[in-house]
PDB file of C-alpha atoms in Angstrom:
ATOM      1  CA  MET A   1      37.804   9.257 -11.047  1.00 43.00           C
ATOM      2  CA  ASN A   2      35.728  12.462 -11.342  1.00 40.00           C
ATOM      3  CA  LEU A   3      32.120  12.753 -10.238  1.00 40.00           C
ATOM      4  CA  ARG A   4      30.648  12.676 -13.712  1.00 40.00           C
ATOM      5  CA  THR A   5      32.485   9.437 -14.437  1.00 39.00           C
ATOM      6  CA  MET A   6      31.197   7.916 -11.198  1.00 40.00           C
ATOM      7  CA  LEU A   7      27.693   8.969 -12.135  1.00 41.00           C
ATOM      8  CA  GLY A   8      27.940   7.408 -15.572  1.00 42.00           C
ATOM      9  CA  CYS A   9      25.518   4.718 -16.642  1.00 42.00           C
ATOM     10  CA  ALA A  10      25.514   2.142 -19.395  1.00 36.00           C
ATOM     11  CA  ALA A  11      23.076   2.530 -22.253  1.00 35.00           C
ATOM     12  CA  VAL A  12      19.857   0.612 -21.964  1.00 34.00           C
ATOM     13  CA  VAL A  13      17.190  -0.114 -24.514  1.00 31.00           C
ATOM     14  CA  TRP A  14      14.285   2.276 -24.117  1.00 32.00           C
ATOM     15  CA  LEU A  15      10.799   2.740 -25.472  1.00 30.00           C
ATOM     16  CA  SER A  16       8.961   6.041 -25.145  1.00 30.00           C
ATOM     17  CA  LEU A  17       6.441   6.068 -22.360  1.00 31.00           C
ATOM     18  CA  SER A  18       4.228   8.498 -24.246  1.00 29.00           C
ATOM     19  CA  GLY A  19       2.023   5.605 -25.236  1.00 29.00           C
ATOM     20  CA  CYS A  20       1.720   3.950 -21.826  1.00 31.00           C
ATOM     21  CA  ALA A  21      -1.696   3.014 -20.534  1.00 30.00           C
ATOM     22  CA  ALA A  22      -3.169   1.704 -17.359  1.00 31.00           C
ATOM     23  CA  LYS A  23      -4.107  -1.907 -16.969  1.00 30.00           C
ATOM     24  CA  GLN A  24      -7.418  -2.435 -18.739  1.00 30.00           C
ATOM     25  CA  GLY A  25      -9.486  -3.629 -15.812  1.00 32.00           C
ATOM     26  CA  ALA A  26      -8.995  -6.251 -13.152  1.00 32.00           C
ATOM     27  CA  GLU A  27      -9.594  -9.950 -13.245  1.00 33.00           C
ATOM     28  CA  LYS A  28     -13.131 -11.218 -12.765  1.00 31.00           C
ATOM     29  CA  GLY A  29     -14.778 -13.206 -10.027  1.00 36.00           C
ATOM     30  CA  GLY A  30     -12.534 -14.924  -7.508  1.00 38.00           C
ATOM     31  CA  GLU A  31      -9.372 -13.790  -9.299  1.00 37.00           C
ATOM     32  CA  LYS A  32     -10.399 -10.191  -8.794  1.00 36.00           C
ATOM     33  CA  GLY A  33     -10.957 -10.695  -5.096  1.00 40.00           C
ATOM     34  CA  SER A  34      -7.625 -12.459  -4.734  1.00 40.00           C
ATOM     35  CA  SER A  35      -5.760  -9.712  -6.601  1.00 39.00           C
ATOM     36  CA  GLU A  36      -7.352  -6.940  -4.570  1.00 41.00           C
ATOM     37  CA  ALA A  37      -6.664  -8.763  -1.328  1.00 41.00           C
ATOM     38  CA  ARG A  38      -3.014  -9.199  -2.282  1.00 37.00           C
ATOM     39  CA  ARG A  39      -2.706  -5.509  -3.179  1.00 39.00           C
ATOM     40  CA  GLU A  40      -4.314  -4.538   0.116  1.00 41.00           C
ATOM     41  CA  GLU A  41      -1.874  -6.795   1.929  1.00 41.00           C
ATOM     42  CA  LEU A  42       1.203  -5.373   0.218  1.00 40.00           C
ATOM     43  CA  GLY A  43      -0.012  -1.815  -0.133  1.00 53.00           C
ATOM     44  CA  GLY A  44       0.022   0.040  -3.444  1.00 66.00           C
ATOM     45  CA  LEU A  45       0.799  -1.566  -6.774  1.00 68.00           C
ATOM     46  CA  THR A  46       1.993  -5.118  -7.172  1.00 78.00           C
ATOM     47  CA  GLU A  47       4.860  -5.730  -9.597  1.00 71.00           C
ATOM     48  CA  LYS A  48       2.397  -7.040 -12.204  1.00 71.00           C
ATOM     49  CA  GLU A  49       0.259  -3.925 -11.910  1.00 70.00           C
ATOM     50  CA  PHE A  50       3.310  -1.668 -12.016  1.00 63.00           C
ATOM     51  CA  GLN A  51       4.517  -3.479 -15.139  1.00 61.00           C
ATOM     52  CA  ALA A  52       1.117  -2.931 -16.764  1.00 62.00           C
ATOM     53  CA  LEU A  53       1.559   0.821 -16.481  1.00 60.00           C
ATOM     54  CA  HIS A  54       4.409   0.561 -18.981  1.00 55.00           C
ATOM     55  CA  GLU A  55       2.747  -1.563 -21.630  1.00 51.00           C
ATOM     56  CA  LEU A  56       2.717   0.463 -24.836  1.00 41.00           C
ATOM     57  CA  LYS A  57      -0.806   1.294 -25.945  1.00 44.00           C
ATOM     58  CA  ALA A  58      -2.385   3.726 -28.365  1.00 39.00           C
ATOM     59  CA  GLU A  59      -3.856   5.775 -25.543  1.00 44.00           C
ATOM     60  CA  ALA A  60      -2.119   8.336 -23.369  1.00 55.00           C
ATOM     61  CA  ALA A  61      -0.190   7.431 -20.225  1.00 58.00           C
ATOM     62  CA  PRO A  62      -2.284   6.761 -17.112  1.00 67.00           C
ATOM     63  CA  PRO A  63      -3.015   9.897 -15.116  1.00 79.00           C
ATOM     64  CA  ARG A  64      -0.524  10.968 -12.498  1.00 84.00           C
ATOM     65  CA  LYS A  65      -1.607  11.158  -8.894  1.00 88.00           C
ATOM     66  CA  GLY A  66       0.767  13.928  -7.847  1.00 93.00           C
ATOM     67  CA  GLN A  67       1.599  17.433  -8.980  1.00 95.00           C
ATOM     68  CA  MET A  68       4.471  19.328 -10.523  1.00 97.00           C
ATOM     69  CA  LEU A  69       6.431  21.772  -8.361  1.00 96.00           C
ATOM     70  CA  GLU A  70       9.460  24.003  -8.680  1.00 97.00           C
ATOM     71  CA  ILE A  71      12.391  23.159  -6.411  1.00 96.00           C
ATOM     72  CA  ALA A  72      15.456  25.426  -6.468  1.00 96.00           C
ATOM     73  CA  GLY A  73      14.454  26.617  -9.918  1.00 96.00           C
ATOM     74  CA  ALA A  74      14.071  23.061 -11.225  1.00 97.00           C
ATOM     75  CA  ARG A  75      10.904  21.108 -11.871  1.00 97.00           C
ATOM     76  CA  ALA A  76       9.915  18.338  -9.489  1.00 98.00           C
ATOM     77  CA  TYR A  77       7.010  15.950  -9.016  1.00 98.00           C
ATOM     78  CA  LEU A  78       5.395  15.448  -5.604  1.00 98.00           C
ATOM     79  CA  SER A  79       3.108  12.509  -4.877  1.00 97.00           C
ATOM     80  CA  LEU A  80       1.422  12.260  -1.476  1.00 97.00           C
ATOM     81  CA  PRO A  81      -0.388   9.357   0.203  1.00 96.00           C
ATOM     82  CA  GLU A  82      -4.153   9.585   0.335  1.00 92.00           C
ATOM     83  CA  ASN A  83      -5.451  10.847   3.660  1.00 88.00           C
ATOM     84  CA  ALA A  84      -1.893  11.150   4.992  1.00 85.00           C
ATOM     85  CA  ARG A  85      -1.448  12.455   8.520  1.00 89.00           C
ATOM     86  CA  LYS A  86       1.571  14.639   9.223  1.00 93.00           C
ATOM     87  CA  PRO A  87       4.398  14.078   9.725  1.00 96.00           C
ATOM     88  CA  VAL A  88       4.685  12.037   6.525  1.00 98.00           C
ATOM     89  CA  PRO A  89       7.955  10.141   5.965  1.00 98.00           C
ATOM     90  CA  GLY A  90       9.585  11.563   2.866  1.00 98.00           C
ATOM     91  CA  VAL A  91      11.533   9.994   0.001  1.00 98.00           C
ATOM     92  CA  LEU A  92      13.615  11.828  -2.572  1.00 98.00           C
ATOM     93  CA  VAL A  93      13.312  10.112  -5.972  1.00 98.00           C
ATOM     94  CA  ILE A  94      16.115  10.495  -8.529  1.00 98.00           C
ATOM     95  CA  HIS A  95      15.575   9.617 -12.174  1.00 98.00           C
ATOM     96  CA  GLU A  96      17.539   7.351 -14.485  1.00 96.00           C
ATOM     97  CA  TRP A  97      19.634   8.827 -17.259  1.00 94.00           C
ATOM     98  CA  TRP A  98      16.451   9.356 -19.312  1.00 94.00           C
ATOM     99  CA  GLY A  99      15.354  12.224 -17.101  1.00 97.00           C
ATOM    100  CA  LEU A 100      12.214  12.893 -15.078  1.00 96.00           C
ATOM    101  CA  ASN A 101       9.792  10.966 -17.289  1.00 93.00           C
ATOM    102  CA  GLU A 102       6.481   9.192 -16.757  1.00 91.00           C
ATOM    103  CA  HIS A 103       8.230   6.049 -15.496  1.00 90.00           C
ATOM    104  CA  ILE A 104       9.837   7.931 -12.608  1.00 94.00           C
ATOM    105  CA  MET A 105       6.590   9.721 -11.797  1.00 95.00           C
ATOM    106  CA  HIS A 106       4.905   6.318 -11.614  1.00 91.00           C
ATOM    107  CA  TRP A 107       7.621   5.293  -9.161  1.00 94.00           C
ATOM    108  CA  ALA A 108       6.807   8.351  -7.047  1.00 97.00           C
ATOM    109  CA  ASP A 109       3.119   7.395  -7.095  1.00 95.00           C
ATOM    110  CA  ARG A 110       4.069   3.846  -6.143  1.00 94.00           C
ATOM    111  CA  LEU A 111       6.032   5.096  -3.149  1.00 97.00           C
ATOM    112  CA  ALA A 112       3.150   7.388  -2.157  1.00 97.00           C
ATOM    113  CA  ALA A 113       0.885   4.323  -2.137  1.00 95.00           C
ATOM    114  CA  GLN A 114       3.252   2.902   0.486  1.00 96.00           C
ATOM    115  CA  GLY A 115       2.677   5.924   2.722  1.00 96.00           C
ATOM    116  CA  TYR A 116       5.568   8.188   1.711  1.00 98.00           C
ATOM    117  CA  ALA A 117       5.703  11.740   0.456  1.00 98.00           C
ATOM    118  CA  ALA A 118       7.669  11.044  -2.719  1.00 98.00           C
ATOM    119  CA  LEU A 119       9.433  14.002  -4.302  1.00 98.00           C
ATOM    120  CA  ALA A 120      11.001  13.244  -7.691  1.00 98.00           C
ATOM    121  CA  VAL A 121      13.590  15.819  -8.713  1.00 98.00           C
ATOM    122  CA  ASP A 122      14.794  16.811 -12.166  1.00 98.00           C
ATOM    123  CA  LEU A 123      18.568  17.076 -12.539  1.00 98.00           C
ATOM    124  CA  TYR A 124      18.377  17.606 -16.328  1.00 98.00           C
ATOM    125  CA  GLY A 125      16.789  21.062 -16.436  1.00 96.00           C
ATOM    126  CA  GLY A 126      13.602  19.781 -18.049  1.00 96.00           C
ATOM    127  CA  LYS A 127      15.226  17.545 -20.650  1.00 96.00           C
ATOM    128  CA  VAL A 128      13.707  14.092 -21.163  1.00 95.00           C
ATOM    129  CA  ALA A 129      15.758  11.850 -23.443  1.00 94.00           C
ATOM    130  CA  ALA A 130      14.187   9.634 -26.089  1.00 90.00           C
ATOM    131  CA  THR A 131      17.357   7.838 -27.224  1.00 91.00           C
ATOM    132  CA  PRO A 132      20.544   6.622 -25.541  1.00 91.00           C
ATOM    133  CA  GLU A 133      22.446   9.324 -27.435  1.00 95.00           C
ATOM    134  CA  GLU A 134      20.184  12.026 -26.016  1.00 95.00           C
ATOM    135  CA  ALA A 135      20.453  10.516 -22.542  1.00 95.00           C
ATOM    136  CA  MET A 136      24.253  10.478 -22.702  1.00 95.00           C
ATOM    137  CA  ALA A 137      24.332  14.070 -23.910  1.00 96.00           C
ATOM    138  CA  ALA A 138      21.981  15.184 -21.128  1.00 96.00           C
ATOM    139  CA  MET A 139      23.969  13.351 -18.484  1.00 96.00           C
ATOM    140  CA  LYS A 140      27.183  15.037 -19.595  1.00 95.00           C
ATOM    141  CA  THR A 141      25.660  18.465 -19.031  1.00 95.00           C
ATOM    142  CA  VAL A 142      24.832  17.803 -15.368  1.00 97.00           C
ATOM    143  CA  ASP A 143      26.488  20.273 -12.995  1.00 97.00           C
ATOM    144  CA  PRO A 144      27.329  18.380  -9.772  1.00 97.00           C
ATOM    145  CA  ALA A 145      27.145  21.504  -7.586  1.00 97.00           C
ATOM    146  CA  ARG A 146      23.775  22.465  -9.058  1.00 97.00           C
ATOM    147  CA  SER A 147      22.443  18.939  -8.607  1.00 98.00           C
ATOM    148  CA  GLN A 148      23.538  18.815  -4.980  1.00 98.00           C
ATOM    149  CA  ALA A 149      21.810  22.153  -4.372  1.00 98.00           C
ATOM    150  CA  ILE A 150      18.567  20.834  -5.899  1.00 98.00           C
ATOM    151  CA  LEU A 151      18.684  17.699  -3.752  1.00 98.00           C
ATOM    152  CA  LYS A 152      19.370  19.635  -0.563  1.00 98.00           C
ATOM    153  CA  THR A 153      16.537  22.061  -1.292  1.00 98.00           C
ATOM    154  CA  ALA A 154      14.186  19.180  -2.098  1.00 98.00           C
ATOM    155  CA  HIS A 155      15.121  17.511   1.160  1.00 98.00           C
ATOM    156  CA  GLN A 156      14.406  20.726   3.055  1.00 98.00           C
ATOM    157  CA  TYR A 157      11.035  20.909   1.317  1.00 98.00           C
ATOM    158  CA  LEU A 158      10.087  17.463   2.613  1.00 98.00           C
ATOM    159  CA  MET A 159      10.983  18.469   6.154  1.00 98.00           C
ATOM    160  CA  THR A 160       9.434  21.938   6.187  1.00 97.00           C
ATOM    161  CA  SER A 161       6.429  21.866   3.836  1.00 96.00           C
ATOM    162  CA  SER A 162       3.177  22.233   5.759  1.00 95.00           C
ATOM    163  CA  ARG A 163       1.760  19.311   3.765  1.00 94.00           C
ATOM    164  CA  VAL A 164       4.580  16.925   4.635  1.00 97.00           C
ATOM    165  CA  GLN A 165       6.719  17.922   7.628  1.00 97.00           C
ATOM    166  CA  SER A 166       8.861  14.792   7.371  1.00 98.00           C
ATOM    167  CA  THR A 167      10.812  13.851  10.470  1.00 98.00           C
ATOM    168  CA  ARG A 168      12.433  10.886   8.710  1.00 98.00           C
ATOM    169  CA  THR A 169      13.603  10.893   5.116  1.00 98.00           C
ATOM    170  CA  GLY A 170      15.173   8.614   2.543  1.00 98.00           C
ATOM    171  CA  VAL A 171      16.348   8.671  -1.048  1.00 98.00           C
ATOM    172  CA  VAL A 172      16.039   6.206  -3.914  1.00 98.00           C
ATOM    173  CA  GLY A 173      17.440   6.316  -7.440  1.00 98.00           C
ATOM    174  CA  TRP A 174      18.159   4.093 -10.430  1.00 97.00           C
ATOM    175  CA  CYS A 175      21.190   3.982 -12.739  1.00 96.00           C
ATOM    176  CA  PHE A 176      22.325   7.640 -12.997  1.00 97.00           C
ATOM    177  CA  GLY A 177      19.925   8.312 -10.141  1.00 98.00           C
ATOM    178  CA  GLY A 178      21.328   5.409  -8.151  1.00 98.00           C
ATOM    179  CA  ALA A 179      24.742   7.012  -8.175  1.00 98.00           C
ATOM    180  CA  TRP A 180      23.178  10.320  -7.165  1.00 98.00           C
ATOM    181  CA  SER A 181      21.230   8.593  -4.408  1.00 98.00           C
ATOM    182  CA  LEU A 182      24.527   7.496  -2.903  1.00 98.00           C
ATOM    183  CA  ARG A 183      25.921  10.995  -3.403  1.00 98.00           C
ATOM    184  CA  ALA A 184      22.886  12.418  -1.572  1.00 98.00           C
ATOM    185  CA  GLY A 185      23.671  10.103   1.321  1.00 98.00           C
ATOM    186  CA  MET A 186      27.181  11.534   1.383  1.00 98.00           C
ATOM    187  CA  THR A 187      26.062  15.184   1.420  1.00 97.00           C
ATOM    188  CA  ILE A 188      22.745  15.181   3.331  1.00 98.00           C
ATOM    189  CA  PRO A 189      23.515  13.817   6.812  1.00 96.00           C
ATOM    190  CA  GLU A 190      19.861  14.074   7.935  1.00 97.00           C
ATOM    191  CA  LEU A 191      18.814  11.229   5.630  1.00 98.00           C
ATOM    192  CA  ASN A 192      17.672   8.044   7.364  1.00 98.00           C
ATOM    193  CA  ALA A 193      17.802   5.632   4.410  1.00 98.00           C
ATOM    194  CA  VAL A 194      19.654   5.411   1.083  1.00 98.00           C
ATOM    195  CA  VAL A 195      18.524   3.064  -1.700  1.00 98.00           C
ATOM    196  CA  MET A 196      20.574   2.813  -4.879  1.00 98.00           C
ATOM    197  CA  TYR A 197      19.520   0.628  -7.791  1.00 98.00           C
ATOM    198  CA  TYR A 198      22.494  -0.318 -10.028  1.00 98.00           C
ATOM    199  CA  GLY A 199      24.217   3.062  -9.710  1.00 97.00           C
ATOM    200  CA  ARG A 200      27.947   3.574 -10.207  1.00 96.00           C
ATOM    201  CA  PRO A 201      29.471   3.088  -6.719  1.00 98.00           C
ATOM    202  CA  VAL A 202      31.895   5.328  -4.911  1.00 98.00           C
ATOM    203  CA  LEU A 203      34.841   3.212  -3.767  1.00 98.00           C
ATOM    204  CA  ASN A 204      36.822   5.782  -1.792  1.00 98.00           C
ATOM    205  CA  VAL A 205      36.525   4.824   1.876  1.00 98.00           C
ATOM    206  CA  ASP A 206      37.184   8.347   3.142  1.00 98.00           C
ATOM    207  CA  GLU A 207      34.357   9.744   1.002  1.00 98.00           C
ATOM    208  CA  LEU A 208      31.966   7.020   2.110  1.00 98.00           C
ATOM    209  CA  LYS A 209      32.599   7.805   5.783  1.00 98.00           C
ATOM    210  CA  SER A 210      30.373  10.878   5.426  1.00 98.00           C
ATOM    211  CA  ILE A 211      27.288   8.644   5.018  1.00 98.00           C
ATOM    212  CA  LYS A 212      25.210   8.520   8.204  1.00 98.00           C
ATOM    213  CA  ALA A 213      22.200   6.588   6.892  1.00 98.00           C
ATOM    214  CA  PRO A 214      22.045   2.838   6.246  1.00 98.00           C
ATOM    215  CA  VAL A 215      22.514   1.947   2.577  1.00 98.00           C
ATOM    216  CA  LEU A 216      20.679  -0.672   0.517  1.00 98.00           C
ATOM    217  CA  GLY A 217      22.408  -1.427  -2.784  1.00 98.00           C
ATOM    218  CA  VAL A 218      20.515  -3.318  -5.498  1.00 98.00           C
ATOM    219  CA  PHE A 219      22.545  -4.732  -8.380  1.00 98.00           C
ATOM    220  CA  GLY A 220      22.287  -7.247 -11.202  1.00 98.00           C
ATOM    221  CA  SER A 221      24.897  -9.986 -11.476  1.00 97.00           C
ATOM    222  CA  LYS A 222      24.655  -9.701 -15.285  1.00 97.00           C
ATOM    223  CA  ASP A 223      25.217  -5.937 -15.305  1.00 97.00           C
ATOM    224  CA  GLU A 224      28.088  -5.375 -17.733  1.00 94.00           C
ATOM    225  CA  SER A 225      28.463  -1.710 -16.771  1.00 94.00           C
ATOM    226  CA  ILE A 226      28.878  -2.442 -13.049  1.00 97.00           C
ATOM    227  CA  PRO A 227      30.567  -5.857 -12.848  1.00 96.00           C
ATOM    228  CA  ASN A 228      30.418  -8.095  -9.798  1.00 97.00           C
ATOM    229  CA  ASP A 229      33.972  -7.319  -8.703  1.00 97.00           C
ATOM    230  CA  VAL A 230      33.115  -3.611  -8.508  1.00 98.00           C
ATOM    231  CA  VAL A 231      30.025  -4.399  -6.433  1.00 98.00           C
ATOM    232  CA  GLU A 232      32.125  -6.543  -4.098  1.00 98.00           C
ATOM    233  CA  GLU A 233      34.704  -3.763  -3.773  1.00 98.00           C
ATOM    234  CA  PHE A 234      31.896  -1.343  -2.951  1.00 98.00           C
ATOM    235  CA  ASP A 235      30.598  -3.727  -0.287  1.00 98.00           C
ATOM    236  CA  GLU A 236      34.054  -3.889   1.301  1.00 98.00           C
ATOM    237  CA  ALA A 237      34.540  -0.124   1.085  1.00 98.00           C
ATOM    238  CA  LEU A 238      31.257   0.505   2.895  1.00 98.00           C
ATOM    239  CA  SER A 239      32.329  -1.916   5.617  1.00 98.00           C
ATOM    240  CA  ASP A 240      35.707  -0.222   5.957  1.00 98.00           C
ATOM    241  CA  ALA A 241      33.947   3.139   6.174  1.00 98.00           C
ATOM    242  CA  GLY A 242      31.724   1.889   8.984  1.00 98.00           C
ATOM    243  CA  VAL A 243      28.506   2.394   6.990  1.00 98.00           C
ATOM    244  CA  ALA A 244      25.588   0.126   7.850  1.00 98.00           C
ATOM    245  CA  HIS A 245      24.599  -1.474   4.581  1.00 98.00           C
ATOM    246  CA  ARG A 246      23.236  -4.432   2.704  1.00 98.00           C
ATOM    247  CA  ILE A 247      24.054  -5.373  -0.883  1.00 98.00           C
ATOM    248  CA  LEU A 248      21.534  -7.361  -2.931  1.00 98.00           C
ATOM    249  CA  LYS A 249      22.433  -9.045  -6.213  1.00 98.00           C
ATOM    250  CA  TYR A 250      19.955 -10.585  -8.618  1.00 98.00           C
ATOM    251  CA  ASP A 251      20.458 -12.787 -11.651  1.00 97.00           C
ATOM    252  CA  ALA A 252      19.556  -9.954 -13.995  1.00 97.00           C
ATOM    253  CA  PRO A 253      21.116  -7.251 -16.201  1.00 96.00           C
ATOM    254  CA  HIS A 254      21.325  -3.500 -15.802  1.00 96.00           C
ATOM    255  CA  ALA A 255      17.955  -1.687 -15.583  1.00 94.00           C
ATOM    256  CA  PHE A 256      16.150  -4.898 -14.608  1.00 95.00           C
ATOM    257  CA  ALA A 257      13.601  -2.983 -12.487  1.00 94.00           C
ATOM    258  CA  ASN A 258      12.388  -0.777 -15.342  1.00 90.00           C
ATOM    259  CA  PRO A 259       9.347  -2.284 -17.122  1.00 86.00           C
ATOM    260  CA  SER A 260       9.929   0.069 -20.065  1.00 81.00           C
ATOM    261  CA  ALA A 261      13.332  -1.497 -20.797  1.00 78.00           C
ATOM    262  CA  PRO A 262      12.428  -4.480 -23.021  1.00 75.00           C
ATOM    263  CA  GLY A 263      15.029  -7.227 -23.012  1.00 85.00           C
ATOM    264  CA  ARG A 264      16.373  -6.048 -19.662  1.00 90.00           C
ATOM    265  CA  TYR A 265      13.346  -5.893 -17.412  1.00 92.00           C
ATOM    266  CA  ASN A 266      13.145  -8.951 -15.158  1.00 94.00           C
ATOM    267  CA  ALA A 267       9.788  -9.063 -13.382  1.00 93.00           C
ATOM    268  CA  GLU A 268      10.831 -11.740 -10.899  1.00 96.00           C
ATOM    269  CA  ALA A 269      14.002  -9.907  -9.844  1.00 96.00           C
ATOM    270  CA  ALA A 270      12.215  -6.549  -9.835  1.00 95.00           C
ATOM    271  CA  GLU A 271       9.481  -7.850  -7.546  1.00 96.00           C
ATOM    272  CA  ALA A 272      11.978  -9.503  -5.201  1.00 97.00           C
ATOM    273  CA  ALA A 273      14.038  -6.311  -5.015  1.00 97.00           C
ATOM    274  CA  TRP A 274      10.944  -4.174  -4.433  1.00 96.00           C
ATOM    275  CA  GLU A 275       9.917  -6.335  -1.494  1.00 97.00           C
ATOM    276  CA  GLN A 276      13.347  -5.781   0.055  1.00 98.00           C
ATOM    277  CA  VAL A 277      13.236  -2.051  -0.646  1.00 98.00           C
ATOM    278  CA  LYS A 278       9.778  -1.744   0.895  1.00 97.00           C
ATOM    279  CA  GLY A 279      10.947  -3.467   4.064  1.00 98.00           C
ATOM    280  CA  PHE A 280      14.128  -1.396   4.231  1.00 98.00           C
ATOM    281  CA  LEU A 281      12.275   1.893   3.868  1.00 98.00           C
ATOM    282  CA  ALA A 282       9.612   0.888   6.385  1.00 98.00           C
ATOM    283  CA  ASP A 283      12.217  -0.186   8.937  1.00 98.00           C
ATOM    284  CA  ASN A 284      14.102   3.100   8.666  1.00 98.00           C
ATOM    285  CA  LEU A 285      11.415   5.672   7.915  1.00 98.00           C
ATOM    286  CA  LYS A 286       8.278   4.438   9.675  1.00 95.00           C
ATOM    287  CA  GLN A 287       9.575   4.359  13.227  1.00 80.00           C
TER     288      GLN A 287
END
C-alpha cells in the first residue's frame, strides 16, 4: 500500500464555514454563572461552545485569535495562549481533507486555550476544498516528501521560535490529517505525543517501530472507511512494534468530531473524545 493510499479518507458531508458565527451571547442569571464556571474548570471552549462556532449564520465567521505565518514556503496558522510563559508546549495541527479552513483554525484556537502553542500547517498549498470532489482532487496532489518537510520545519519552529521555545511537542490531526499525524510520529522522533482522529492507520510493524512518542488513536465504530477490524489490527501492530498507545472507539461514524459535518457530528462522542485528548496531551506535554 503506498503512502497516498494510506493517507486516503472517506468522503464526508460538508457545509462551507464561510457563514459561521460565534455563539450569540451566554445564558442569563444562574445558567451564565454555571456555564462560565464549567468553562473555567475545563479550560477553553466546552464542546457546546465549540459546536456553536460552526452553526451557519448570515454573518462572517468568528474572529481568529492567532495569525497566519509562512512555514517552509507554505501557509500556517499559529495560535498562542494568552499571557503564556516560555517555554510553551507546542502542538502541530494537521487539517482534514478539506484543507486549512476556519474549522481547523478554530481547533488551533481551542488548543491554545488549553495552554498550547498550536501551529496548524497547510499541506494543500493554499487550496481549501468546498466539495468532496475538490477535497479528493486536492488530496491526490499531496507530495509526501514536501509534506514531511513542512511538518519538520513547523516542528522546528515550535522549538526554536522566541515566542514559543517548546521543550515538549505533540501533533494532532483528523481524517487525512490523522493519517499524517501518525506519519509525523514516525518521522519526527522528538515528538512527545501523537493524536490521530480517524486517520488511515499504518499496519506495518517495522514502520511503526520508528515511533518514539505515545499514540492516542480515536476512531468511530460506525466508520465505514476505517472498519473495526482495521482498527484492531492497528492496535495489535502498535503493540508488536513496542509503541505505547491507547485506542479509543466511540459509537459514531467518520468525522464525528467535526461540528460542520451534519449527519456525522456526534456531540456526545466528540466531547468524550476531547476530554481524553486533553488529558493525554496534558500528561505528555505539561510535565
